[in-house]
PDB file of C-alpha atoms in Angstrom:
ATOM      1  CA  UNK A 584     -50.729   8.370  36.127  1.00  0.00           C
ATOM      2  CA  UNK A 585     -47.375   9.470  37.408  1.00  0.00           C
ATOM      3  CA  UNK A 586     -45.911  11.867  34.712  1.00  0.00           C
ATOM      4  CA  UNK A 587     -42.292  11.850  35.652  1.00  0.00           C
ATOM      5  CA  UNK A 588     -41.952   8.230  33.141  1.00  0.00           C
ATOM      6  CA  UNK A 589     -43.773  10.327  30.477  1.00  0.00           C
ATOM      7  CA  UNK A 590     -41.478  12.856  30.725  1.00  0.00           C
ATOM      8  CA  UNK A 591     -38.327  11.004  30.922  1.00  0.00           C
ATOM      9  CA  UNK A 592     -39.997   9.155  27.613  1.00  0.00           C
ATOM     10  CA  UNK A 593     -39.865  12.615  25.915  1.00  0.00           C
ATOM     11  CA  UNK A 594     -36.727  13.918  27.100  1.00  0.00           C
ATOM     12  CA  UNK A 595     -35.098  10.101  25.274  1.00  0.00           C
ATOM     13  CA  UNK A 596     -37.272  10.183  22.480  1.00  0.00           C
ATOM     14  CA  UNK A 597     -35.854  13.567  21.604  1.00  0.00           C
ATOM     15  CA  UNK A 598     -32.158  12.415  22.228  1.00  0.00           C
ATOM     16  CA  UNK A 599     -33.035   9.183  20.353  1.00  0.00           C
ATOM     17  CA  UNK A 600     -34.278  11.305  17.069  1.00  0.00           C
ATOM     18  CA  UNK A 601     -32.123  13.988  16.998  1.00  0.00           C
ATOM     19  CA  UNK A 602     -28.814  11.514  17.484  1.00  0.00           C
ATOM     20  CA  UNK A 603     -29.449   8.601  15.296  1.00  0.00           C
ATOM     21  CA  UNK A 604     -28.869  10.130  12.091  1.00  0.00           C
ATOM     22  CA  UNK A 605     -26.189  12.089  13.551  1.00  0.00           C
ATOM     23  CA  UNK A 606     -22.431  10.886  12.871  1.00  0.00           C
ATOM     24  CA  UNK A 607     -22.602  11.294  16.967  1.00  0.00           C
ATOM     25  CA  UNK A 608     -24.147   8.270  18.024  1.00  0.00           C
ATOM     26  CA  UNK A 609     -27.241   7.756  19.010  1.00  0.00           C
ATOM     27  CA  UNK A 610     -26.894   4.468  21.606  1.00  0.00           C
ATOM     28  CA  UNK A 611     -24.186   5.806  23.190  1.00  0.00           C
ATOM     29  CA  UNK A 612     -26.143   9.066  23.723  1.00  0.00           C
ATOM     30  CA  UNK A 613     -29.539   6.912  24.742  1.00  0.00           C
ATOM     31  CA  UNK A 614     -27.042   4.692  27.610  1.00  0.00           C
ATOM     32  CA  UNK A 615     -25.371   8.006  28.952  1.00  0.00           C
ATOM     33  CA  UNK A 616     -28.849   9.375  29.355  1.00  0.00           C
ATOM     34  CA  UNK A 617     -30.572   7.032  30.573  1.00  0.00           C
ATOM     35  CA  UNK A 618     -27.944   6.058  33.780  1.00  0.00           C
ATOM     36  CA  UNK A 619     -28.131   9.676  34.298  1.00  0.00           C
ATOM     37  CA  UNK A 620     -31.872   9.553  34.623  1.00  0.00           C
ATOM     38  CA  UNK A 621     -31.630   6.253  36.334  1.00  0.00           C
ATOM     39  CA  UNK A 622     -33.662   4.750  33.454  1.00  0.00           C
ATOM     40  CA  UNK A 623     -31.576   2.302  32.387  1.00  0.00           C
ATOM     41  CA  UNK A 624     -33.152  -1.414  33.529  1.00  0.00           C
ATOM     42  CA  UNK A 625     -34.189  -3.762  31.578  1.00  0.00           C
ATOM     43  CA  UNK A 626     -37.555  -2.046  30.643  1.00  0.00           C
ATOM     44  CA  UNK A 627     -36.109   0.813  29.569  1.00  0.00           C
ATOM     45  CA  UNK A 628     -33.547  -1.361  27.250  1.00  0.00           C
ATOM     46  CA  UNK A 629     -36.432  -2.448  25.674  1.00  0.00           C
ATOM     47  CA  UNK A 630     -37.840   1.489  25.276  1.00  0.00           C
ATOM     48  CA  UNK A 631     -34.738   2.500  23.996  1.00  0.00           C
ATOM     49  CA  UNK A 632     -35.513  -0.324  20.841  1.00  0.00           C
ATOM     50  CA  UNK A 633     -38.770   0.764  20.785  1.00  0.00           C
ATOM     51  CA  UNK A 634     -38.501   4.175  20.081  1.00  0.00           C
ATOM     52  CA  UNK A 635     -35.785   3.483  17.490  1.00  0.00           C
ATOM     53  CA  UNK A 636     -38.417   2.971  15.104  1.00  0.00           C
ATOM     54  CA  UNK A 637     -40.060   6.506  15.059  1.00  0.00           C
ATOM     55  CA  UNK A 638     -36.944   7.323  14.231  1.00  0.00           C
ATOM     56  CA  UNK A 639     -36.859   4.496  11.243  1.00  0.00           C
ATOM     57  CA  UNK A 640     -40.129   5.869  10.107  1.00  0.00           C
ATOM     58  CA  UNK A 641     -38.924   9.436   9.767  1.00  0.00           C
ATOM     59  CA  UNK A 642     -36.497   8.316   7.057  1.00  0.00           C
ATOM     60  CA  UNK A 643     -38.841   6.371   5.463  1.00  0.00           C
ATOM     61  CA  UNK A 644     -41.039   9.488   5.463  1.00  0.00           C
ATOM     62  CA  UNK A 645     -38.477  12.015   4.620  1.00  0.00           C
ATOM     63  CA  UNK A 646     -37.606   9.694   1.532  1.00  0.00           C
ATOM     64  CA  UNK A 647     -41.373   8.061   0.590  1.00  0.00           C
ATOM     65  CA  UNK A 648     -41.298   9.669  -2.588  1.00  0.00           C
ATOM     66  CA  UNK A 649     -37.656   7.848  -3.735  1.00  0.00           C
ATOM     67  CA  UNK A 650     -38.560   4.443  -2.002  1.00  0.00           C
ATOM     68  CA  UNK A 651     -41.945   4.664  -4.002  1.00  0.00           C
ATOM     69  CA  UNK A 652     -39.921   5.043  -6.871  1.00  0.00           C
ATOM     70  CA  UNK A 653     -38.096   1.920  -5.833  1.00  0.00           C
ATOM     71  CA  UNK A 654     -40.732  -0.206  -5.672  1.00  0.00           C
ATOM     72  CA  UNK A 655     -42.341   0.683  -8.779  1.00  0.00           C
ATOM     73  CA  UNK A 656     -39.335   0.097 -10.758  1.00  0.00           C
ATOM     74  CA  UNK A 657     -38.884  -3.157  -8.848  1.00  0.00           C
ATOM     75  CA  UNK A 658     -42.228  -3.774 -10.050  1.00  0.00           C
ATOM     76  CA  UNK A 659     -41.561  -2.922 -13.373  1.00  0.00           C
ATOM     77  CA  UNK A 660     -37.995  -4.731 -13.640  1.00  0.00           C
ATOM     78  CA  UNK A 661     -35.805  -1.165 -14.074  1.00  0.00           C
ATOM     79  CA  UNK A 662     -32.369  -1.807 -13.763  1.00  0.00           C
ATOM     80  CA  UNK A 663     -31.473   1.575 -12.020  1.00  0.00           C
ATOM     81  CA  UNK A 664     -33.985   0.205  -9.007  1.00  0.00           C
ATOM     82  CA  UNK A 665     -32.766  -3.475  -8.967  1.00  0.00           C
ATOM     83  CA  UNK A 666     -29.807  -1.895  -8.770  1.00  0.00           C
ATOM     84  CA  UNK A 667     -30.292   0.413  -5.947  1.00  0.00           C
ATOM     85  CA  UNK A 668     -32.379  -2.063  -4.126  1.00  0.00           C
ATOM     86  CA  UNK A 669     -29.450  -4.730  -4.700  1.00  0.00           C
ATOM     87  CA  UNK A 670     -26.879  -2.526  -3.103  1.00  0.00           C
ATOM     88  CA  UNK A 671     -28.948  -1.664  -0.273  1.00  0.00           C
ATOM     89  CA  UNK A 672     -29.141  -5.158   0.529  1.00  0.00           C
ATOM     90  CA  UNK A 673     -25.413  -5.943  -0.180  1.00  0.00           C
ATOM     91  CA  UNK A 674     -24.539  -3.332   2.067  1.00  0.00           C
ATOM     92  CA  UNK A 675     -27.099  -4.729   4.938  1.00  0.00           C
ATOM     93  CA  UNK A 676     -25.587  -8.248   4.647  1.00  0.00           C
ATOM     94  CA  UNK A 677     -22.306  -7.354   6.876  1.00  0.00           C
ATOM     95  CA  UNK A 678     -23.894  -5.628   9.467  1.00  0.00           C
ATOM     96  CA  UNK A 679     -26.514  -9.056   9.490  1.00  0.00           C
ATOM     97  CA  UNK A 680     -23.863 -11.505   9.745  1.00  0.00           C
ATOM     98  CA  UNK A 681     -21.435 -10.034  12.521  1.00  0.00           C
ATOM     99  CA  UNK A 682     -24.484  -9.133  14.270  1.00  0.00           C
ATOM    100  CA  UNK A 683     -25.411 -11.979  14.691  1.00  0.00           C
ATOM    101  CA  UNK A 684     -22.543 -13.689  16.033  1.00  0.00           C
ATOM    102  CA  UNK A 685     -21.546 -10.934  18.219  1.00  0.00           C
ATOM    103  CA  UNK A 686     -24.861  -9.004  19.331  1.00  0.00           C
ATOM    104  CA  UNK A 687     -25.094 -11.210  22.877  1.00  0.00           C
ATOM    105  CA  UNK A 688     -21.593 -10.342  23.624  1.00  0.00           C
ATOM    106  CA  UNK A 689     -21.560  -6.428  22.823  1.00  0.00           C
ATOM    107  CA  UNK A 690     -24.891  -6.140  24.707  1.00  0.00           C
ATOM    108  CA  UNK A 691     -23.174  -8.060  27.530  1.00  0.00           C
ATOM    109  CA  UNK A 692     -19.946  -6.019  27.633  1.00  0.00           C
ATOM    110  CA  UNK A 693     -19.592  -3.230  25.620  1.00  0.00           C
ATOM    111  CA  UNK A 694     -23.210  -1.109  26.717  1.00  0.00           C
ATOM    112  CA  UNK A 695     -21.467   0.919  29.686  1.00  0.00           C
ATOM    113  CA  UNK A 696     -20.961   4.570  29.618  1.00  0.00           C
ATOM    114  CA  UNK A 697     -17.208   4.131  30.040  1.00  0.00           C
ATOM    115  CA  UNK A 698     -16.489   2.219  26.405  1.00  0.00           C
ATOM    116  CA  UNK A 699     -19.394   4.784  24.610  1.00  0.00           C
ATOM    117  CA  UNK A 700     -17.233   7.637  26.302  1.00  0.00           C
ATOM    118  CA  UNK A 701     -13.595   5.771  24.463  1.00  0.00           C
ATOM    119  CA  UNK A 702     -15.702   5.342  21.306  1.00  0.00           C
ATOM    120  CA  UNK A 703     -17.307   8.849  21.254  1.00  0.00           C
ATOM    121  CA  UNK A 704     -13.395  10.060  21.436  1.00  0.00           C
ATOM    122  CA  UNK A 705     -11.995   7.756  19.087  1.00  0.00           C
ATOM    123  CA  UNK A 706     -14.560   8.018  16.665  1.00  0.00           C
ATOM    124  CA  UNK A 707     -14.360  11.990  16.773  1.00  0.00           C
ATOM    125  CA  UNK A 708     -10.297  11.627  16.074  1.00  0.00           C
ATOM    126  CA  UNK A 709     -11.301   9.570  12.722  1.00  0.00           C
ATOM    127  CA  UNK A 710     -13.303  12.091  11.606  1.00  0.00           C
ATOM    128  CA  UNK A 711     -11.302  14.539  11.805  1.00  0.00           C
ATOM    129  CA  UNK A 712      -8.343  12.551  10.045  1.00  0.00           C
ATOM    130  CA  UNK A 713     -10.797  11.894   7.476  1.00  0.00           C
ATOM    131  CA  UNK A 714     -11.681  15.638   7.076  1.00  0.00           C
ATOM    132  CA  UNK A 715      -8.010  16.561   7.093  1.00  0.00           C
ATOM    133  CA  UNK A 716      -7.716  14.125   4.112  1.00  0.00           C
ATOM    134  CA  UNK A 717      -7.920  15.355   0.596  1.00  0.00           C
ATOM    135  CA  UNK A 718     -10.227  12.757  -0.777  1.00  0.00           C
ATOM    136  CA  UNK A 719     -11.350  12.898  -4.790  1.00  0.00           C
ATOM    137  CA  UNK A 720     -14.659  10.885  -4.907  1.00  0.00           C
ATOM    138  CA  UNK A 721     -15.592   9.123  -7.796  1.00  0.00           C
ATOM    139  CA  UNK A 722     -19.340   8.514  -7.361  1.00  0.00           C
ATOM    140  CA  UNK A 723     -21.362  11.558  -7.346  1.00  0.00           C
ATOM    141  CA  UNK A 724     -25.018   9.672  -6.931  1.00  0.00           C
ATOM    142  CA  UNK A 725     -26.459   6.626  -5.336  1.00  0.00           C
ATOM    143  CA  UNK A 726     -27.256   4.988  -9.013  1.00  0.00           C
ATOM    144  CA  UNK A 727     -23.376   4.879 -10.091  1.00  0.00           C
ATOM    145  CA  UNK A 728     -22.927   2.708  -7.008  1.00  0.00           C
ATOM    146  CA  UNK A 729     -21.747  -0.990  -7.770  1.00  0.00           C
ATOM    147  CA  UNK A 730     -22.312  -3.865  -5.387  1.00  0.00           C
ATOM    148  CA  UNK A 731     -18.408  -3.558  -4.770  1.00  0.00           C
ATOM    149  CA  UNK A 732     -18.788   0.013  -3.446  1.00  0.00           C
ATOM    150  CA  UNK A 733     -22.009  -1.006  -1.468  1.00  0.00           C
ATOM    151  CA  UNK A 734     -20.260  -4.312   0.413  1.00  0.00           C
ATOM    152  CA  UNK A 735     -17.396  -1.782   1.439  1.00  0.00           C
ATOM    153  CA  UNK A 736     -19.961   0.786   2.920  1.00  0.00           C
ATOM    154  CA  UNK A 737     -21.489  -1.846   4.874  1.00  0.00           C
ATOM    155  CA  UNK A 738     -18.742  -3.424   6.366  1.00  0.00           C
ATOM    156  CA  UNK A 739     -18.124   0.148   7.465  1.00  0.00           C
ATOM    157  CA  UNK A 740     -21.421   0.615   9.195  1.00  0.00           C
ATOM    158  CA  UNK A 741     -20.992  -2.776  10.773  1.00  0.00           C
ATOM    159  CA  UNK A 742     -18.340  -1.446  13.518  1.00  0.00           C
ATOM    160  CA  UNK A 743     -20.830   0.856  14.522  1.00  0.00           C
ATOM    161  CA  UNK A 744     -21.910  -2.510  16.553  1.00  0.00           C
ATOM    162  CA  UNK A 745     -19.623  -0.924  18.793  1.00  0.00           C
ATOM    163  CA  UNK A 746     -21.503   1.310  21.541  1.00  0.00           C
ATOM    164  CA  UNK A 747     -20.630   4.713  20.560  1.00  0.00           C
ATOM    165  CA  UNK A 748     -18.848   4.452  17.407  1.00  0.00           C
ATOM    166  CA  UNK A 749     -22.109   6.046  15.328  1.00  0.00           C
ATOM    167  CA  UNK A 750     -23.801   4.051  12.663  1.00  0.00           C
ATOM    168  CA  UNK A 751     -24.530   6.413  10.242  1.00  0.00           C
ATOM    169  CA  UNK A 752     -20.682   8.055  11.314  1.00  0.00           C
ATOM    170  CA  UNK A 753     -19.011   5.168  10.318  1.00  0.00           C
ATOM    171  CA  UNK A 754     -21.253   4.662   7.185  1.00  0.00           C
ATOM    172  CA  UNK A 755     -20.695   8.281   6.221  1.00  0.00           C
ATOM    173  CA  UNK A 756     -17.096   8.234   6.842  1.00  0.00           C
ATOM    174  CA  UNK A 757     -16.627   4.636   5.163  1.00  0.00           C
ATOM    175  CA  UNK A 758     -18.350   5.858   2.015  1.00  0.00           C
ATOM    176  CA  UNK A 759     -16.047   9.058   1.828  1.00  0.00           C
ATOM    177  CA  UNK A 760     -12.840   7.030   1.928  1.00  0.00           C
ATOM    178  CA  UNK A 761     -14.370   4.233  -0.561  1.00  0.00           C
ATOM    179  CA  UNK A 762     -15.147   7.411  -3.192  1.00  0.00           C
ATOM    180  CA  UNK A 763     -18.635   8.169  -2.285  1.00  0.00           C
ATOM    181  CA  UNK A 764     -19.307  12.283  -2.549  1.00  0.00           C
ATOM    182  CA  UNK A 765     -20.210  13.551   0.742  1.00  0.00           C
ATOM    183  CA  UNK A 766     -23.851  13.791  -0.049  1.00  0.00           C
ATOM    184  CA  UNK A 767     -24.294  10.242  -1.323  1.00  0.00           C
ATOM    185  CA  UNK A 768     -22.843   8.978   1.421  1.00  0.00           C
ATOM    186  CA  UNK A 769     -24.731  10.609   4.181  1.00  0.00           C
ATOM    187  CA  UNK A 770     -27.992   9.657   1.500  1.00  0.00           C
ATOM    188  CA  UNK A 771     -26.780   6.107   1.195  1.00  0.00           C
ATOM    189  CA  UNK A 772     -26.548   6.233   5.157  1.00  0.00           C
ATOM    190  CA  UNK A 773     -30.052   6.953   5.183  1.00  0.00           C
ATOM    191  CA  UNK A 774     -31.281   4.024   2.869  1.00  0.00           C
ATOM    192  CA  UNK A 775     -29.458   1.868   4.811  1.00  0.00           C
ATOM    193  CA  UNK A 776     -30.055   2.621   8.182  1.00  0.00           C
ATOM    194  CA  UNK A 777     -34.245   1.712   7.241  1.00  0.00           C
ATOM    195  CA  UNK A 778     -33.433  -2.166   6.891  1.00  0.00           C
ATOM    196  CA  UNK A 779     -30.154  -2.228   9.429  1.00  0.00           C
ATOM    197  CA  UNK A 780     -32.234  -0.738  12.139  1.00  0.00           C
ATOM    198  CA  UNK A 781     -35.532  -2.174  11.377  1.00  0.00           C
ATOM    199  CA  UNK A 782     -33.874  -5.611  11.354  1.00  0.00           C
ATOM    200  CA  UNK A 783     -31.957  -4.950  14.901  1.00  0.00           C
ATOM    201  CA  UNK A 784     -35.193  -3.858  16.462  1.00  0.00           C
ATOM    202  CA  UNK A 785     -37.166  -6.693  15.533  1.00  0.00           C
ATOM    203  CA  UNK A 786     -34.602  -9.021  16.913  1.00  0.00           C
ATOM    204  CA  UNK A 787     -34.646  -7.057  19.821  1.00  0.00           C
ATOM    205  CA  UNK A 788     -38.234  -6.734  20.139  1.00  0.00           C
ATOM    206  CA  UNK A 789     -38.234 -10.574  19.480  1.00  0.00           C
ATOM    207  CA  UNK A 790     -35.703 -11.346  22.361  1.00  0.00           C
ATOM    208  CA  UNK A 791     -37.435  -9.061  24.662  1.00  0.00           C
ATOM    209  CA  UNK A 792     -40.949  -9.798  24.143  1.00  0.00           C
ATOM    210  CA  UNK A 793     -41.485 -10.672  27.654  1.00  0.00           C
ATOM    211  CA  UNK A 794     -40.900  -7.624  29.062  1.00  0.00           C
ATOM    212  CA  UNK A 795     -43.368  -5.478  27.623  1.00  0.00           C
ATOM    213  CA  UNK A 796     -46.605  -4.569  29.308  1.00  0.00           C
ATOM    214  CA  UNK A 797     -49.428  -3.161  28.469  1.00  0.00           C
ATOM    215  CA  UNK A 798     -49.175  -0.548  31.377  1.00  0.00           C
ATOM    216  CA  UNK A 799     -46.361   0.578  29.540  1.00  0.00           C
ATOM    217  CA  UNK A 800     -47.769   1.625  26.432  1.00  0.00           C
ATOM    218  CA  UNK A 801     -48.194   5.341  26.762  1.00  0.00           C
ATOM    219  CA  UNK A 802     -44.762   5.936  27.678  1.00  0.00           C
ATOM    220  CA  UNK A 803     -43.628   4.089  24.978  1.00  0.00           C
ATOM    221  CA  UNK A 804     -45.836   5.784  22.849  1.00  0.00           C
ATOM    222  CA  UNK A 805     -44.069   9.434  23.825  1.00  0.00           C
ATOM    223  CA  UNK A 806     -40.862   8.511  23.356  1.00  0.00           C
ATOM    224  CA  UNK A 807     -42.115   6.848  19.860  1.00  0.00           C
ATOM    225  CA  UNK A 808     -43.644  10.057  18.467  1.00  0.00           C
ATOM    226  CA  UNK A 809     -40.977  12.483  20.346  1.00  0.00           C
ATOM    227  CA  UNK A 810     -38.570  10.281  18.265  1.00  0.00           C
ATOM    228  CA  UNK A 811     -40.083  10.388  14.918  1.00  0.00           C
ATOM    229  CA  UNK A 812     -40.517  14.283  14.728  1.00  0.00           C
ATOM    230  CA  UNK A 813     -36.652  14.830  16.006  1.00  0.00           C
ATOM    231  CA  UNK A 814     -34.979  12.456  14.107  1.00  0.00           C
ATOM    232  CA  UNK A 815     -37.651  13.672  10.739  1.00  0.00           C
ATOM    233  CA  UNK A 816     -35.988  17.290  11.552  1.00  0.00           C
ATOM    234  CA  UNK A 817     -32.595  16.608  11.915  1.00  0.00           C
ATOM    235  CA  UNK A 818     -32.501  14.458   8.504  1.00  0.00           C
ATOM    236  CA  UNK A 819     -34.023  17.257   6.995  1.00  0.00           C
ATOM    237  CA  UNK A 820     -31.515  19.387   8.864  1.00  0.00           C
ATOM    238  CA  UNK A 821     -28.532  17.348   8.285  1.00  0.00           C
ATOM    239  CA  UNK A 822     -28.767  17.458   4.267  1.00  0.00           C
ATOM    240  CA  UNK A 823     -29.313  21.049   4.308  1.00  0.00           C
ATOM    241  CA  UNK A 824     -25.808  21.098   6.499  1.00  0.00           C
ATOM    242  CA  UNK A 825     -23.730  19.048   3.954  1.00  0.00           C
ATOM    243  CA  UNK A 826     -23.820  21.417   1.239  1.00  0.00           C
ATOM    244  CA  UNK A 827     -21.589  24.047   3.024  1.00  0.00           C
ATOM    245  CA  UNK A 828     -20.128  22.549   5.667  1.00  0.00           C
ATOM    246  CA  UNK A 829     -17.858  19.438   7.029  1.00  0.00           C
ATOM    247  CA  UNK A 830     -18.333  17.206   9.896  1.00  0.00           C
ATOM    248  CA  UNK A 831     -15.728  18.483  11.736  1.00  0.00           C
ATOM    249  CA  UNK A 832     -18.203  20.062  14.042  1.00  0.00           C
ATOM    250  CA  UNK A 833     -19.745  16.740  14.717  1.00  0.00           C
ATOM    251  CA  UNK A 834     -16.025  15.339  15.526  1.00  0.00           C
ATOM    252  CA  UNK A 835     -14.853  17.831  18.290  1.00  0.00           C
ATOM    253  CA  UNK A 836     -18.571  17.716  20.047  1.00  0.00           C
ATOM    254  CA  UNK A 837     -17.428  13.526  20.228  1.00  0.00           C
ATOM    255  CA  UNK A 838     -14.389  14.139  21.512  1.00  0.00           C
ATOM    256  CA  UNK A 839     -15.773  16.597  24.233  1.00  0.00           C
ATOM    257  CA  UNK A 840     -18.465  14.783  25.165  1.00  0.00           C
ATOM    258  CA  UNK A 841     -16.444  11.538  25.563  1.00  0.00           C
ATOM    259  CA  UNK A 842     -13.800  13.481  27.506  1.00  0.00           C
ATOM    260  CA  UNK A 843     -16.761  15.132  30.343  1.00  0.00           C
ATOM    261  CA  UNK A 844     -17.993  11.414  30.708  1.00  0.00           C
ATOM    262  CA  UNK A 845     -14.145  10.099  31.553  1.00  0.00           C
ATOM    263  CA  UNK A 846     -13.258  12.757  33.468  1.00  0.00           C
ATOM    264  CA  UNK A 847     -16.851  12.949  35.879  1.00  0.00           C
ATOM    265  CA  UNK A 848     -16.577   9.428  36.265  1.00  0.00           C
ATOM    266  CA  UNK A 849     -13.057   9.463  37.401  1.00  0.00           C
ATOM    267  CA  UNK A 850     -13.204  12.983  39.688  1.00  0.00           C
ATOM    268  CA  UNK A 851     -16.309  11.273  40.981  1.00  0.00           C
ATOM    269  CA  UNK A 852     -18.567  13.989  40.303  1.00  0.00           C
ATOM    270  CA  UNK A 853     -21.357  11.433  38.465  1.00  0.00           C
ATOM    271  CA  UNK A 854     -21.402   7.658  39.418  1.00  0.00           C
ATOM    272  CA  UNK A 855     -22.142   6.405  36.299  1.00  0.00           C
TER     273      UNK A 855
END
C-alpha cells in the first residue's frame, strides 16, 4: 500500500481535530490544506466529512458524563434536562433550515481558498471588536438558558455556513453578545456542534454515497482516529484556556493567516 494517502490522512485528521472546536475554522483550514497537498477532489471532499465525525465523537466523549445526565432526566421527565435538551434543539433548527436551502450553493461557490482567506480576516476583526467590548453577561450556566437565548445562539452559528467564518467562533461570539458568560458559551458551542455537525455529515455522507470505496477505508480510518484524539485534546485544552484568557489570540492568528493566503496567491508564490 502506498503510504503517502495515509499520511496525508494524518496530517488532515490532525488539522481537522485540532481546528473544529477552535473559533479558527476548521473547513476553511481542511480546503487550504488540502489544495496545498493537492488532496482536494471529490474523494477527498468526502474524507474531509468523514473525519468530521471523530471529531463529533470527541465531544461526545469529553462530555458523556453530562449527556448521560441528559438522557436520564429525559427519561425521568426533569425539567432542567427537557430544558437543556429543548434549547439544544432550538438552537439546531436555524442552522437546519438555511442549510438546507443554501448548502448546494455555498458548496458550489463559496469552498475556494480565496473567500476562506476574506472570512478568516473578517471573522478575526469581529472578534476582536467583540473583545474590545465591555459586555455584562447575564447567564452564568447552560440551565438559566431560555429557548429565546438558544434561537439567538443558533442563528449565530448558522453564518458559519460560510467557508471560513468558524462554527463554534460565531457560536461563541454570538452567545457573548446575547449575555452568555464566556464559558457557557464556548460549553453551549460544544452541545451544539454534536447534532449541527452530525446532521451535516450525514447529509453529506448521504449525497456522496457513491463515492466511497472500500479501497479507501484505511485512509479514512487515519484521518478518523487522528481526528478524534486532536479535536478530544484541544476541547480539553480550550476550556482550560477560557478561564484566564480571551480569544484575542485566536483573532490575530485569523487575520494572519487569511492575509499569507491573499497575499501568496496574488505574488504568485502558491497557485491555489
Amino acid at each position: 500500500m502506498d503510504v503517502t494517502p495515509l499520511i496525508l490522512a494524518f496530517i488532515l485528521g490532525i488539522i481537522e481535530g485540532l481546528t473544529e472546536f477552535l473559533p479558527i475554522s476548521s473547513t476553511g483550514h481542511l480546503i487550504i490544506a488540502g489544495d496545498l497537498l493537492n488532496f482536494n477532489d471529490e474523494r477527498g471532499k468526502v474524507f474531509m466529512i468523514v473525519i468530521q465525525l471523530g471529531a463529533i465523537l470527541a465531544v461526545v466523549w469529553e462530555f458523556r458524563a453530562k449527556l448521560l445526565a441528559v438522557t436520564r432526566g429525559l427519561v425521568v421527565r426533569e425539567p432542567v434536562a427537557w430544558r437543556f435538551a429543548s434549547n439544544v434543539l432550538v438552537a439546531f433548527l436555524p442552522a437546519v433550515v438555511l442549510g438546507l436551502i443554501f448548502h448546494h450553493w455555498i458548496k458550489t461557490y463559496l469552498f475556494n481558498p480565496y473567500t476562506v482567506a476574506m472570512a478568516l480576516i473578517g471573522g478575526g476583526l469581529v472578534i476582536l471588536w467583540v473583545e474590545k467590548r465591555a459586555f455584562h453577561p447575564h447567564i452564568k450556566s447552560i440551565e438559566d438558558m431560555r429557548w429565546q437565548d438558544a434561537i439567538k445562539v443558533g442563528f449565530a452559528q448558522s453564518v458559519a455556513m460560510f467557508p471560513g467564518v468558524s462554527r463554534s467562533g460565531a457560536t461563541i461570539m454570538g452567545g457573548m453578545i446575547f449575555g452568555l458568560d464566556r464559558r457557557v458559551a464556548t460549553e453551549f458551542s460544544f452541545f451544539l456542534a454534536i447534532p449541527t455537525m452530525f446532521g451535516a455529515t450525514v447529509l453529506d455522507l448521504y449525497k456522496n454515497w457513491h463515492l466511497l470505496s472500500v479501497t479507501d477505508l484505511p485512509v479514512f480510518a487515519v484521518g478518523f482516529i487522528a481526528a478524534f484524539i486532536s479535536a478530544y485534546l484541544a476541547v480539553a485544552a480550550l476550556l482550560k484556556f477560557i478561564s484566564n484568557h480571551t480569544f484575542v489570540g485566536f483573532a490575530w492568528y485569523r487575520i494572519v493567516f487569511g492575509l499569507i493566503v491573499l497575499v501568496t496567491a496574488y505574488s504568485g508564490v502558491v497557485e491555489w
